Amino acid sequence: MLVSKRPQLRPIPQGWEPELLEFELFLKVQGRTPATIDTRIRHLRSLARQCGVEAPGSVTSDDLVRWSGSKDWAPETRNSFHASTRIFFQWRSQRLGADDPSSVLKSIRRPVPPPRPAPDAVIRQALTKPNQRLELILRLAAELGLRSAEIASIAVTDIQQTNNGWGTLTVHGKGQKDRVLPVPPDLMAAIAHQARGMKWLFPGQFHGHLSPRWVGKLAARNLPDHWTLHTLRHRFATAAYAHSQDIIAIQEALGHESIETTQRYTKSTSDMRGLVQSARL
């Protein structure tokens, strides 16, 4: 089902509905992933509800400035909302020959936070809860480094048994780039148990499986002290680097386009006191 047609979505002014539906179809034709389309349409529906304008054709640059300026967003969130708005109004301008008010919404410089790997004690605390689905979601992030969208979209056909209890998992990553990861026997057994008789590992109402947004929420709700599913991915990168020191292999395992991104996920395990001590005169 198209995002714009979901009955559970909050209503927006009727003047926005036809154009957002057409824009969603355009994104689909362009080959955007379901997760990307979901994000863009949700951002634009928020804009439609909050900017106080009954239809996109009446939106001005001042309306967009007031809307964005009223939000206490983190830089990453603001940048994402700005991008969705610009893409929509640029598409609308090219399609209808209309003015584009969105040029006022610039890309936001986002500070790069240090790696924040979730401690193993935090993960073990969350794993004590008697919920097999939650346990598997947390383990796929912490032990294989999967993103929420990659966890959500695992089909049973992506899982293959190999030998000695090991298996492989085909991961559908960003930019429609697949990668294959080995799965150790104990995790493979948990996956096989969850997958029994299923088409999707985590069935739901988002194209037949759970939405990435809901996977992230499930993890965040059950991890203490504001730890998130993404910090489990940082944990994988940090633990893998401590074992192998092979940043290129970790880049491939995480599905990163750039090795600089992988470095931002990987917390150094070096003894800084020892380093300083070694440099003393």
Coordinates of C-alpha atoms in Angstrom, one line a residue:
M1 CA 0.0 0.0 0.0
L2 CA 1.2 3.5 -0.8
V3 CA 2.2 5.6 2.2
S4 CA -0.3 8.3 1.2
K5 CA -3.1 5.8 1.4
R6 CA -2.5 4.4 4.8
P7 CA -5.6 4.9 6.9
Q8 CA -3.7 5.3 10.2
L9 CA -1.9 8.5 9.1
R10 CA -2.9 11.8 10.6
P11 CA -5.1 13.9 8.3
I12 CA -3.6 16.8 6.3
P13 CA -5.3 19.6 4.4
Q14 CA -7.1 18.2 1.3
G15 CA -5.2 20.4 -1.0
W16 CA -2.0 18.6 -0.3
E17 CA -3.3 15.0 -0.9
P18 CA -3.3 14.8 -4.7
E19 CA 0.2 16.2 -5.1
L20 CA 1.8 14.2 -2.4
L21 CA 0.2 11.1 -4.0
E22 CA 1.7 12.0 -7.4
F23 CA 5.1 12.7 -5.7
E24 CA 5.1 9.4 -4.0
L25 CA 4.4 7.6 -7.3
F26 CA 7.3 9.6 -8.9
L27 CA 9.7 8.5 -6.1
K28 CA 8.6 4.9 -6.7
V29 CA 9.3 5.2 -10.4
Q30 CA 12.7 6.6 -9.6
G31 CA 13.5 3.4 -7.7
R32 CA 13.7 4.9 -4.3
T33 CA 13.6 2.4 -1.5
P34 CA 10.4 1.9 0.5
A35 CA 12.1 3.3 3.6
T36 CA 13.2 6.5 1.7
I37 CA 9.7 7.0 0.3
D38 CA 8.2 6.5 3.8
T39 CA 10.5 9.1 5.2
R40 CA 9.9 11.7 2.5
I41 CA 6.2 11.4 2.6
R42 CA 6.0 11.6 6.4
H43 CA 8.2 14.7 6.4
L44 CA 5.9 16.4 3.8
R45 CA 2.7 15.4 5.6
S46 CA 4.2 17.0 8.8
L47 CA 4.9 20.1 6.7
A48 CA 1.3 20.1 5.4
R49 CA -0.2 19.9 8.9
Q50 CA 2.1 22.5 10.4
C51 CA 2.8 25.3 7.9
G52 CA -0.7 26.7 7.9
V53 CA -1.1 26.6 4.1
E54 CA -4.0 24.7 2.5
A55 CA -2.1 23.6 -0.7
P56 CA 1.5 23.4 -1.9
G57 CA 0.9 26.0 -4.6
S58 CA 0.3 28.6 -1.9
V59 CA 3.5 27.9 0.1
T60 CA 6.0 30.8 0.2
S61 CA 9.6 30.9 1.3
D62 CA 8.5 32.8 4.4
D63 CA 6.1 30.0 5.3
L64 CA 9.0 27.5 5.1
V65 CA 11.2 29.7 7.2
R66 CA 8.6 30.1 9.9
W67 CA 7.9 26.3 9.9
S68 CA 11.5 25.2 10.1
G69 CA 12.5 28.0 12.4
S70 CA 9.8 27.0 14.9
K71 CA 11.3 23.5 15.4
D72 CA 13.8 22.6 18.0
W73 CA 15.4 19.9 15.8
A74 CA 18.8 18.3 16.0
P75 CA 21.0 19.2 13.0
E76 CA 20.5 15.8 11.4
T77 CA 16.7 16.0 11.7
R78 CA 16.6 19.5 10.3
N79 CA 18.8 18.5 7.3
S80 CA 16.6 15.6 6.5
F81 CA 13.3 17.6 6.7
H82 CA 14.9 20.3 4.5
A83 CA 16.0 17.7 1.9
S84 CA 12.5 16.2 1.7
T85 CA 11.0 19.6 1.2
R86 CA 13.5 20.7 -1.4
I87 CA 13.1 17.5 -3.4
F88 CA 9.3 17.9 -3.4
F89 CA 9.2 21.5 -4.5
Q90 CA 11.9 21.0 -7.1
W91 CA 9.9 18.1 -8.6
R92 CA 6.7 20.3 -8.4
S93 CA 8.5 23.2 -10.1
Q94 CA 9.8 21.1 -13.0
R95 CA 6.4 19.4 -13.4
L96 CA 4.2 22.5 -13.3
G97 CA 6.6 25.3 -14.2
A98 CA 5.8 26.7 -10.7
D99 CA 8.0 28.8 -8.4
D100 CA 10.2 26.9 -6.0
P101 CA 10.0 28.4 -2.5
S102 CA 12.3 25.7 -1.0
S103 CA 15.7 27.2 -2.0
V104 CA 15.7 29.1 1.3
L105 CA 16.0 25.7 3.1
K106 CA 19.7 25.0 2.9
S107 CA 21.7 21.8 3.8
I108 CA 22.6 21.9 7.5
R109 CA 26.1 21.3 8.6
R110 CA 25.9 18.3 11.0
P111 CA 28.6 17.9 13.6
V112 CA 30.1 14.4 13.5
P113 CA 29.6 12.8 17.0
P114 CA 32.2 10.5 18.4
P115 CA 31.5 6.7 18.2
R116 CA 29.1 5.6 20.9
P117 CA 29.2 1.8 21.1
A118 CA 26.5 0.4 23.5
P119 CA 28.2 -1.5 26.3
D120 CA 27.7 -5.2 26.4
A121 CA 26.1 -4.9 29.9
V122 CA 23.4 -2.7 28.5
I123 CA 22.7 -5.1 25.7
R124 CA 22.6 -8.1 28.1
Q125 CA 20.2 -6.2 30.3
A126 CA 17.8 -5.7 27.3
L127 CA 18.2 -9.4 26.3
T128 CA 16.8 -10.5 29.7
K129 CA 13.3 -9.6 28.6
P130 CA 11.3 -12.6 27.4
N131 CA 10.7 -11.4 23.9
Q132 CA 12.2 -13.5 21.1
R133 CA 11.5 -11.0 18.4
L134 CA 13.2 -8.2 20.3
E135 CA 16.1 -10.4 21.2
L136 CA 16.8 -11.2 17.6
I137 CA 16.5 -7.6 16.5
L138 CA 19.1 -6.5 19.1
R139 CA 21.4 -9.3 18.2
L140 CA 21.3 -8.6 14.5
A141 CA 22.3 -5.1 15.2
A142 CA 25.0 -5.8 17.8
E143 CA 26.5 -9.0 16.4
L144 CA 26.1 -8.4 12.6
G145 CA 26.0 -4.6 12.6
L146 CA 22.7 -4.3 10.6
R147 CA 20.8 -1.1 10.2
S148 CA 17.1 -0.9 11.2
A149 CA 16.0 -1.0 7.5
E150 CA 18.2 -4.0 6.8
I151 CA 16.7 -5.9 9.8
A152 CA 13.2 -5.0 8.9
S153 CA 13.5 -6.2 5.3
I154 CA 15.0 -9.7 5.9
A155 CA 13.1 -12.3 3.9
V156 CA 13.4 -15.9 4.8
T157 CA 14.9 -16.5 1.3
D158 CA 17.8 -14.3 2.4
I159 CA 18.9 -16.9 4.9
Q160 CA 21.0 -19.9 3.9
Q161 CA 22.4 -22.7 5.9
T162 CA 26.0 -23.6 5.1
N163 CA 28.0 -26.1 7.3
N164 CA 28.9 -26.7 10.9
G165 CA 25.8 -24.8 12.0
W166 CA 26.9 -21.6 10.2
G167 CA 24.8 -19.8 7.7
T168 CA 24.8 -16.7 5.5
L169 CA 22.5 -13.7 5.4
T170 CA 22.0 -11.6 2.3
V171 CA 21.6 -8.0 3.6
H172 CA 19.8 -5.5 1.4
G173 CA 21.7 -2.3 2.2
K174 CA 21.5 1.4 1.3
G175 CA 21.5 2.3 -2.4
Q176 CA 20.1 -1.2 -3.2
K177 CA 23.6 -2.7 -2.6
D178 CA 23.5 -6.2 -1.2
R179 CA 26.2 -7.8 0.9
V180 CA 26.5 -11.3 2.3
L181 CA 27.4 -11.9 5.9
P182 CA 28.4 -15.1 7.7
V183 CA 26.1 -16.0 10.6
P184 CA 27.5 -18.0 13.6
P185 CA 25.6 -21.1 14.7
D186 CA 23.9 -19.8 17.8
L187 CA 22.5 -16.7 16.0
M188 CA 21.7 -18.9 13.0
A189 CA 19.6 -21.1 15.2
A190 CA 17.7 -18.1 16.6
I191 CA 17.0 -16.8 13.1
A192 CA 15.8 -20.3 11.9
H193 CA 13.4 -20.5 14.9
Q194 CA 11.9 -17.1 14.1
A195 CA 11.8 -17.7 10.4
R196 CA 9.8 -21.0 10.6
G197 CA 6.8 -20.9 8.3
M198 CA 7.3 -17.2 7.5
K199 CA 7.9 -15.2 4.4
W200 CA 9.5 -12.3 6.3
L201 CA 11.7 -12.7 9.4
F202 CA 9.7 -9.9 11.0
P203 CA 6.2 -9.8 9.4
G204 CA 4.3 -6.6 9.6
Q205 CA 2.2 -4.1 7.7
F206 CA 5.0 -2.2 5.9
H207 CA 5.2 -4.1 2.5
G208 CA 4.6 -7.3 4.5
H209 CA 7.2 -6.7 7.1
L210 CA 7.9 -4.3 10.0
S211 CA 8.9 -0.8 9.1
P212 CA 12.5 0.4 9.8
R213 CA 11.0 3.1 12.0
W214 CA 9.2 0.5 14.2
V215 CA 12.3 -1.7 14.4
G216 CA 14.2 1.3 15.7
K217 CA 11.5 2.2 18.2
L218 CA 11.3 -1.4 19.5
A219 CA 15.1 -1.3 20.2
A220 CA 15.1 2.2 21.8
R221 CA 12.1 1.4 24.1
N222 CA 13.9 -1.6 25.5
L223 CA 17.4 -0.3 25.8
P224 CA 18.2 1.7 28.9
D225 CA 19.7 5.2 29.3
H226 CA 18.9 6.5 25.8
W227 CA 20.9 3.8 24.0
T228 CA 19.6 3.1 20.5
L229 CA 19.7 0.4 17.8
H230 CA 22.3 2.5 16.0
T231 CA 24.7 2.4 19.0
L232 CA 24.6 -1.4 18.6
R233 CA 25.9 -0.9 15.1
H234 CA 28.7 1.1 16.7
R235 CA 29.3 -1.7 19.1
F236 CA 29.8 -4.2 16.2
A237 CA 32.3 -1.9 14.5
T238 CA 34.3 -1.3 17.7
A239 CA 34.3 -5.0 18.7
A240 CA 35.3 -6.1 15.2
Y241 CA 38.1 -3.6 15.0
A242 CA 39.5 -4.6 18.4
H243 CA 39.6 -8.2 17.1
S244 CA 41.0 -7.7 13.6
Q245 CA 42.3 -4.2 13.2
D246 CA 41.0 -4.6 9.6
I247 CA 39.0 -1.4 8.9
I248 CA 38.4 -2.3 5.2
A249 CA 36.7 -5.6 6.2
I250 CA 34.6 -3.7 8.7
Q251 CA 33.6 -1.2 6.1
E252 CA 32.4 -4.0 3.9
A253 CA 30.6 -5.7 6.7
L254 CA 28.7 -2.5 7.6
G255 CA 27.9 -1.7 4.0
H256 CA 29.6 1.8 4.1
E257 CA 30.3 3.6 0.9
S258 CA 33.2 5.5 2.5
I259 CA 35.9 4.2 4.9
E260 CA 35.7 7.6 6.7
T261 CA 32.2 6.7 7.8
T262 CA 33.4 3.4 9.2
Q263 CA 36.1 5.3 11.2
R264 CA 33.3 7.4 12.8
Y265 CA 31.6 4.2 14.0
T266 CA 34.7 2.7 15.5
K267 CA 35.8 3.7 18.9
S268 CA 39.6 3.3 19.5
T269 CA 40.6 0.8 22.1
S270 CA 44.0 2.2 22.5
D271 CA 45.3 3.1 26.0
M272 CA 45.6 6.9 25.8
R273 CA 47.4 7.1 29.1
G274 CA 49.9 4.6 27.8
L275 CA 50.4 6.6 24.6
V276 CA 51.1 9.8 26.5
Q277 CA 53.4 8.0 28.9
S278 CA 55.4 6.6 26.0
A279 CA 56.0 10.1 24.7
R280 CA 57.4 11.6 27.9
L281 CA 60.9 13.1 27.8

